mmCIF file of C-alpha atoms in Angstrom:
data_model
loop_
_atom_site.group_PDB
_atom_site.id
_atom_site.type_symbol
_atom_site.label_atom_id
_atom_site.label_comp_id
_atom_site.label_asym_id
_atom_site.label_seq_id
_atom_site.Cartn_x
_atom_site.Cartn_y
_atom_site.Cartn_z
ATOM 1 C CA UNK H 15 53.585 30.520 -40.076
ATOM 2 C CA UNK H 16 56.377 31.826 -37.909
ATOM 3 C CA UNK H 17 55.834 32.149 -34.174
ATOM 4 C CA UNK H 18 57.093 35.528 -32.979
ATOM 5 C CA UNK H 19 57.294 34.594 -29.295
ATOM 6 C CA UNK H 20 54.975 35.172 -26.370
ATOM 7 C CA UNK H 21 56.404 38.519 -25.220
ATOM 8 C CA UNK H 22 54.603 40.495 -27.868
ATOM 9 C CA UNK H 23 51.674 38.140 -28.106
ATOM 10 C CA UNK H 24 50.124 36.735 -31.233
ATOM 11 C CA UNK H 25 48.785 39.380 -33.655
ATOM 12 C CA UNK H 26 45.030 39.379 -34.159
ATOM 13 C CA UNK H 27 43.927 37.333 -37.167
ATOM 14 C CA UNK H 28 41.511 40.074 -38.233
ATOM 15 C CA UNK H 29 44.355 42.615 -38.394
ATOM 16 C CA UNK H 30 46.451 40.213 -40.430
ATOM 17 C CA UNK H 31 43.601 39.813 -42.900
ATOM 18 C CA UNK H 32 43.159 43.570 -43.229
ATOM 19 C CA UNK H 33 46.849 44.012 -44.082
ATOM 20 C CA UNK H 34 46.738 41.047 -46.433
ATOM 21 C CA UNK H 35 43.759 42.475 -48.332
ATOM 22 C CA UNK H 36 45.547 45.774 -48.930
ATOM 23 C CA UNK H 37 48.840 44.115 -49.809
ATOM 24 C CA UNK H 38 47.441 41.641 -52.324
ATOM 25 C CA UNK H 39 45.613 44.518 -53.989
ATOM 26 C CA UNK H 40 48.954 46.323 -54.331
ATOM 27 C CA UNK H 41 50.677 43.189 -55.625
ATOM 28 C CA UNK H 42 48.035 42.740 -58.320
ATOM 29 C CA UNK H 43 48.131 46.402 -59.302
ATOM 30 C CA UNK H 44 51.862 47.145 -59.169
ATOM 31 C CA UNK H 45 53.496 43.715 -59.238
ATOM 32 C CA UNK H 46 54.855 41.636 -56.373
ATOM 33 C CA UNK H 47 58.515 42.539 -56.939
ATOM 34 C CA UNK H 48 57.745 46.239 -57.343
ATOM 35 C CA UNK H 49 55.776 46.489 -54.096
ATOM 36 C CA UNK H 50 57.945 47.151 -51.053
ATOM 37 C CA UNK H 51 57.121 46.455 -47.428
ATOM 38 C CA UNK H 52 57.249 50.210 -46.886
ATOM 39 C CA UNK H 53 54.570 50.693 -49.563
ATOM 40 C CA UNK H 54 52.385 48.090 -47.869
ATOM 41 C CA UNK H 55 52.836 49.770 -44.486
ATOM 42 C CA UNK H 56 51.909 53.182 -45.923
ATOM 43 C CA UNK H 57 48.813 51.769 -47.652
ATOM 44 C CA UNK H 58 47.708 50.147 -44.389
ATOM 45 C CA UNK H 59 48.457 53.205 -42.248
ATOM 46 C CA UNK H 60 50.976 51.357 -40.092
ATOM 47 C CA UNK H 61 54.729 51.570 -39.498
ATOM 48 C CA UNK H 62 57.254 49.065 -40.803
ATOM 49 C CA UNK H 63 57.852 48.060 -37.188
ATOM 50 C CA UNK H 64 54.175 47.201 -36.852
ATOM 51 C CA UNK H 65 54.302 45.290 -40.124
ATOM 52 C CA UNK H 66 57.099 43.104 -38.767
ATOM 53 C CA UNK H 67 54.998 42.324 -35.695
ATOM 54 C CA UNK H 68 52.678 40.492 -38.079
ATOM 55 C CA UNK H 69 55.036 39.125 -40.737
ATOM 56 C CA UNK H 70 58.701 38.270 -40.886
ATOM 57 C CA UNK H 71 58.971 39.007 -44.600
ATOM 58 C CA UNK H 72 56.982 40.058 -47.642
ATOM 59 C CA UNK H 73 56.477 36.472 -48.787
ATOM 60 C CA UNK H 74 55.085 35.412 -45.407
ATOM 61 C CA UNK H 75 52.178 37.762 -46.011
ATOM 62 C CA UNK H 76 51.275 35.681 -49.054
ATOM 63 C CA UNK H 77 51.692 32.284 -47.408
ATOM 64 C CA UNK H 78 50.420 32.540 -43.831
ATOM 65 C CA UNK H 79 46.750 31.872 -44.650
ATOM 66 C CA UNK H 80 47.803 29.054 -46.971
ATOM 67 C CA UNK H 81 49.767 27.522 -44.088
ATOM 68 C CA UNK H 82 46.704 27.833 -41.861
ATOM 69 C CA UNK H 83 44.573 26.243 -44.557
ATOM 70 C CA UNK H 84 46.841 23.209 -44.848
ATOM 71 C CA UNK H 85 46.744 22.748 -41.070
ATOM 72 C CA UNK H 86 42.958 23.165 -41.043
ATOM 73 C CA UNK H 87 42.637 20.503 -43.739
ATOM 74 C CA UNK H 88 44.823 18.122 -41.732
ATOM 75 C CA UNK H 89 42.818 18.813 -38.561
ATOM 76 C CA UNK H 90 39.527 18.204 -40.364
ATOM 77 C CA UNK H 91 40.831 14.927 -41.776
ATOM 78 C CA UNK H 92 42.098 13.867 -38.344
ATOM 79 C CA UNK H 93 38.631 14.356 -36.884
ATOM 80 C CA UNK H 94 36.685 12.920 -39.841
ATOM 81 C CA UNK H 95 34.018 10.306 -39.139
ATOM 82 C CA UNK H 96 35.533 6.928 -39.992
ATOM 83 C CA UNK H 97 32.057 5.586 -40.718
ATOM 84 C CA UNK H 98 31.938 7.801 -43.806
ATOM 85 C CA UNK H 99 33.251 6.550 -47.141
ATOM 86 C CA UNK H 100 36.758 7.883 -47.730
ATOM 87 C CA UNK H 101 35.796 10.376 -50.435
ATOM 88 C CA UNK H 102 32.803 11.650 -48.459
ATOM 89 C CA UNK H 103 35.088 12.280 -45.481
ATOM 90 C CA UNK H 104 37.652 14.079 -47.648
ATOM 91 C CA UNK H 105 34.996 16.177 -49.368
ATOM 92 C CA UNK H 106 33.551 17.204 -46.007
ATOM 93 C CA UNK H 107 36.979 18.021 -44.558
ATOM 94 C CA UNK H 108 38.108 20.072 -47.560
ATOM 95 C CA UNK H 109 34.870 22.055 -47.669
ATOM 96 C CA UNK H 110 35.099 22.735 -43.933
ATOM 97 C CA UNK H 111 38.690 23.964 -44.214
ATOM 98 C CA UNK H 112 38.012 26.013 -47.347
ATOM 99 C CA UNK H 113 34.972 27.637 -45.785
ATOM 100 C CA UNK H 114 37.241 28.867 -43.012
ATOM 101 C CA UNK H 115 39.512 30.820 -45.370
ATOM 102 C CA UNK H 116 37.212 31.847 -48.240
ATOM 103 C CA UNK H 117 36.461 35.373 -47.004
ATOM 104 C CA UNK H 118 33.630 37.542 -48.345
ATOM 105 C CA UNK H 119 36.124 40.113 -49.667
ATOM 106 C CA UNK H 120 37.550 37.527 -52.062
ATOM 107 C CA UNK H 121 41.131 37.739 -50.782
ATOM 108 C CA UNK H 122 41.512 33.954 -50.854
ATOM 109 C CA UNK H 123 40.465 34.026 -54.518
ATOM 110 C CA UNK H 124 42.743 36.941 -55.384
ATOM 111 C CA UNK H 125 45.664 34.968 -53.996
ATOM 112 C CA UNK H 126 45.242 32.445 -56.830
ATOM 113 C CA UNK H 127 45.297 35.240 -59.378
ATOM 114 C CA UNK H 128 48.473 36.568 -57.762
ATOM 115 C CA UNK H 129 50.172 33.172 -57.718
ATOM 116 C CA UNK H 130 49.260 32.506 -61.341
ATOM 117 C CA UNK H 131 50.768 35.802 -62.483
ATOM 118 C CA UNK H 132 53.881 36.004 -60.271
ATOM 119 C CA UNK H 133 56.819 33.807 -61.374
ATOM 120 C CA UNK H 134 58.824 34.480 -58.199
ATOM 121 C CA UNK H 135 56.073 32.848 -56.116
ATOM 122 C CA UNK H 136 55.756 29.692 -58.224
ATOM 123 C CA UNK H 137 58.189 27.566 -56.201
ATOM 124 C CA UNK H 138 56.383 28.423 -52.979
ATOM 125 C CA UNK H 139 53.024 27.721 -54.600
ATOM 126 C CA UNK H 140 54.177 24.303 -55.787
ATOM 127 C CA UNK H 141 55.524 23.432 -52.327
ATOM 128 C CA UNK H 142 52.287 24.458 -50.611
ATOM 129 C CA UNK H 143 50.054 22.527 -52.992
ATOM 130 C CA UNK H 144 52.313 19.508 -52.657
ATOM 131 C CA UNK H 145 51.904 19.674 -48.866
ATOM 132 C CA UNK H 146 48.117 19.914 -49.251
ATOM 133 C CA UNK H 147 47.962 16.992 -51.671
ATOM 134 C CA UNK H 148 50.192 14.903 -49.409
ATOM 135 C CA UNK H 149 47.816 15.487 -46.493
ATOM 136 C CA UNK H 150 45.027 14.006 -48.628
ATOM 137 C CA UNK H 151 47.250 11.116 -49.704
ATOM 138 C CA UNK H 152 48.184 10.304 -46.099
ATOM 139 C CA UNK H 153 44.526 10.153 -45.149
ATOM 140 C CA UNK H 154 43.715 7.849 -48.066
ATOM 141 C CA UNK H 155 46.691 5.683 -47.088
ATOM 142 C CA UNK H 156 45.382 5.467 -43.536
ATOM 143 C CA UNK H 157 41.959 4.378 -44.729
ATOM 144 C CA UNK H 158 43.291 1.840 -47.230
ATOM 145 C CA UNK H 159 46.149 0.301 -45.256
ATOM 146 C CA UNK H 160 48.740 1.465 -47.761
ATOM 147 C CA UNK H 161 51.501 4.055 -48.007
ATOM 148 C CA UNK H 162 50.914 7.660 -49.012
ATOM 149 C CA UNK H 163 53.330 7.168 -51.899
ATOM 150 C CA UNK H 164 51.457 4.139 -53.263
ATOM 151 C CA UNK H 165 49.542 4.614 -56.506
ATOM 152 C CA UNK H 166 46.006 5.026 -55.181
ATOM 153 C CA UNK H 167 46.683 7.460 -52.301
ATOM 154 C CA UNK H 168 49.110 9.529 -54.381
ATOM 155 C CA UNK H 169 46.760 9.617 -57.370
ATOM 156 C CA UNK H 170 43.763 10.649 -55.266
ATOM 157 C CA UNK H 171 45.759 13.465 -53.664
ATOM 158 C CA UNK H 172 46.934 14.633 -57.081
ATOM 159 C CA UNK H 173 43.475 14.419 -58.649
ATOM 160 C CA UNK H 174 41.839 16.434 -55.879
ATOM 161 C CA UNK H 175 44.579 19.050 -56.006
ATOM 162 C CA UNK H 176 44.053 19.434 -59.765
ATOM 163 C CA UNK H 177 40.267 19.623 -59.361
ATOM 164 C CA UNK H 178 40.551 22.186 -56.574
ATOM 165 C CA UNK H 179 42.846 24.449 -58.564
ATOM 166 C CA UNK H 180 40.771 24.139 -61.733
ATOM 167 C CA UNK H 181 37.599 25.047 -59.849
ATOM 168 C CA UNK H 182 39.130 28.062 -58.168
ATOM 169 C CA UNK H 183 40.737 29.343 -61.349
ATOM 170 C CA UNK H 184 37.446 29.061 -63.214
ATOM 171 C CA UNK H 185 35.642 30.876 -60.407
ATOM 172 C CA UNK H 186 38.293 33.583 -60.382
ATOM 173 C CA UNK H 187 37.983 34.062 -64.142
ATOM 174 C CA UNK H 188 34.196 34.441 -63.937
ATOM 175 C CA UNK H 189 34.242 36.711 -60.879
ATOM 176 C CA UNK H 190 32.138 34.433 -58.694
ATOM 177 C CA UNK H 191 31.527 35.188 -55.029
ATOM 178 C CA UNK H 192 33.008 33.054 -52.258
ATOM 179 C CA UNK H 193 29.633 31.351 -51.772
ATOM 180 C CA UNK H 194 29.414 30.512 -55.470
ATOM 181 C CA UNK H 195 32.998 29.285 -55.471
ATOM 182 C CA UNK H 196 32.386 26.951 -52.538
ATOM 183 C CA UNK H 197 29.294 25.570 -54.269
ATOM 184 C CA UNK H 198 31.291 25.001 -57.457
ATOM 185 C CA UNK H 199 34.071 23.264 -55.543
ATOM 186 C CA UNK H 200 31.631 21.004 -53.703
ATOM 187 C CA UNK H 201 29.917 20.072 -56.973
ATOM 188 C CA UNK H 202 33.283 19.294 -58.560
ATOM 189 C CA UNK H 203 34.288 17.049 -55.678
ATOM 190 C CA UNK H 204 30.907 15.314 -55.800
ATOM 191 C CA UNK H 205 31.412 14.633 -59.514
ATOM 192 C CA UNK H 206 34.807 12.973 -59.143
ATOM 193 C CA UNK H 207 34.109 11.237 -55.822
ATOM 194 C CA UNK H 208 32.313 8.227 -57.295
ATOM 195 C CA UNK H 209 35.105 6.970 -59.582
ATOM 196 C CA UNK H 210 37.775 7.733 -56.990
ATOM 197 C CA UNK H 211 35.789 5.941 -54.269
ATOM 198 C CA UNK H 212 35.487 2.863 -56.491
ATOM 199 C CA UNK H 213 39.267 2.832 -56.855
ATOM 200 C CA UNK H 214 39.686 3.300 -53.099
ATOM 201 C CA UNK H 215 37.268 0.421 -52.423
ATOM 202 C CA UNK H 216 39.416 -1.823 -54.610
ATOM 203 C CA UNK H 217 42.537 -0.765 -52.700
ATOM 204 C CA UNK H 218 40.834 -1.458 -49.354
ATOM 205 C CA UNK H 219 39.836 -4.923 -50.527
ATOM 206 C CA UNK H 220 43.369 -5.587 -51.754
ATOM 207 C CA UNK H 221 44.785 -4.478 -48.393
ATOM 208 C CA UNK H 222 42.452 -6.871 -46.587
ATOM 209 C CA UNK H 223 43.655 -9.743 -48.760
ATOM 210 C CA UNK H 224 47.260 -8.775 -48.006
ATOM 211 C CA UNK H 225 46.596 -8.723 -44.270
ATOM 212 C CA UNK H 226 46.969 -4.966 -43.905
ATOM 213 C CA UNK H 227 44.640 -3.159 -41.543
ATOM 214 C CA UNK H 228 43.166 0.138 -42.724
ATOM 215 C CA UNK H 229 41.291 2.395 -40.349
ATOM 216 C CA UNK H 230 37.591 1.686 -40.787
ATOM 217 C CA UNK H 231 34.469 2.434 -38.808
ATOM 218 C CA UNK H 232 34.200 2.000 -35.078
ATOM 219 C CA UNK H 233 37.016 -0.582 -34.967
ATOM 220 C CA UNK H 234 39.562 2.251 -35.078
ATOM 221 C CA UNK H 235 40.275 4.610 -32.241
ATOM 222 C CA UNK H 236 41.336 8.239 -32.491
ATOM 223 C CA UNK H 237 44.297 8.550 -34.834
ATOM 224 C CA UNK H 238 46.708 11.048 -36.224
ATOM 225 C CA UNK H 239 48.283 11.326 -39.655
ATOM 226 C CA UNK H 240 51.817 9.937 -39.748
ATOM 227 C CA UNK H 241 53.609 12.575 -41.768
ATOM 228 C CA UNK H 242 57.241 11.574 -41.430
ATOM 229 C CA UNK H 243 57.400 8.571 -43.729
ATOM 230 C CA UNK H 244 54.022 8.254 -45.432
ATOM 231 C CA UNK H 245 53.105 5.055 -43.592
ATOM 232 C CA UNK H 246 49.580 4.459 -42.338
ATOM 233 C CA UNK H 247 48.982 6.445 -39.127
ATOM 234 C CA UNK H 248 49.343 5.193 -35.625
ATOM 235 C CA UNK H 249 46.595 5.303 -32.981
ATOM 236 C CA UNK H 250 46.998 8.027 -30.390
ATOM 237 C CA UNK H 251 47.994 7.094 -26.868
ATOM 238 C CA UNK H 252 45.484 7.642 -24.067
ATOM 239 C CA UNK H 253 47.427 10.729 -22.982
ATOM 240 C CA UNK H 254 47.226 12.158 -26.505
ATOM 241 C CA UNK H 255 43.508 11.470 -26.684
ATOM 242 C CA UNK H 256 42.918 13.454 -23.561
ATOM 243 C CA UNK H 257 44.962 16.456 -24.683
#
């Protein structure tokens, strides 16, 4: 999400959501390409100038919550309890992050319907889901002492991405509420966690034999995901821990 600078301040999240709800409704009704920023502004009762205080473009309106969601997932993984099995920690982190964006009005759900029916948004959708899956893969790599691009971390990230999308699309098709959708997603993750955890356990054991040191239990300090090269994360410095 683009930072507009401190002079004007950061727009209220609630106002952003109100505009987003109206806009996505217009996109679904009239088509993304056919809906202008001016039409969105009129529907929301604001000026185009006000619109641009919140968003730098039409596409940013679609992506800003997705960007927040990816960051929330990364934050939840960063703070996950290392005593938990890897899949339990991921499941908890994903549910926490999803609960923060799955609004009662169903806007988060409608976004999936929009993305699935709008070809011009497909590239952006693929890039965002890749970023989300890579966050999962980096966490698995950290916990297994491997690289995010190795088979197990990459496969776990891909499997969870596929399960997440399948669950949300099924919920969207059946008109489930946000609460029902979250329950479905949690049940789906619970179902696939056992076989994935068994695979992760094997990778952890292999790393131990190879002399690699995954982050496990109380032996590891606070850490942060190393996103630049996919290598297992580094511990934070004392200054970082205090920030």
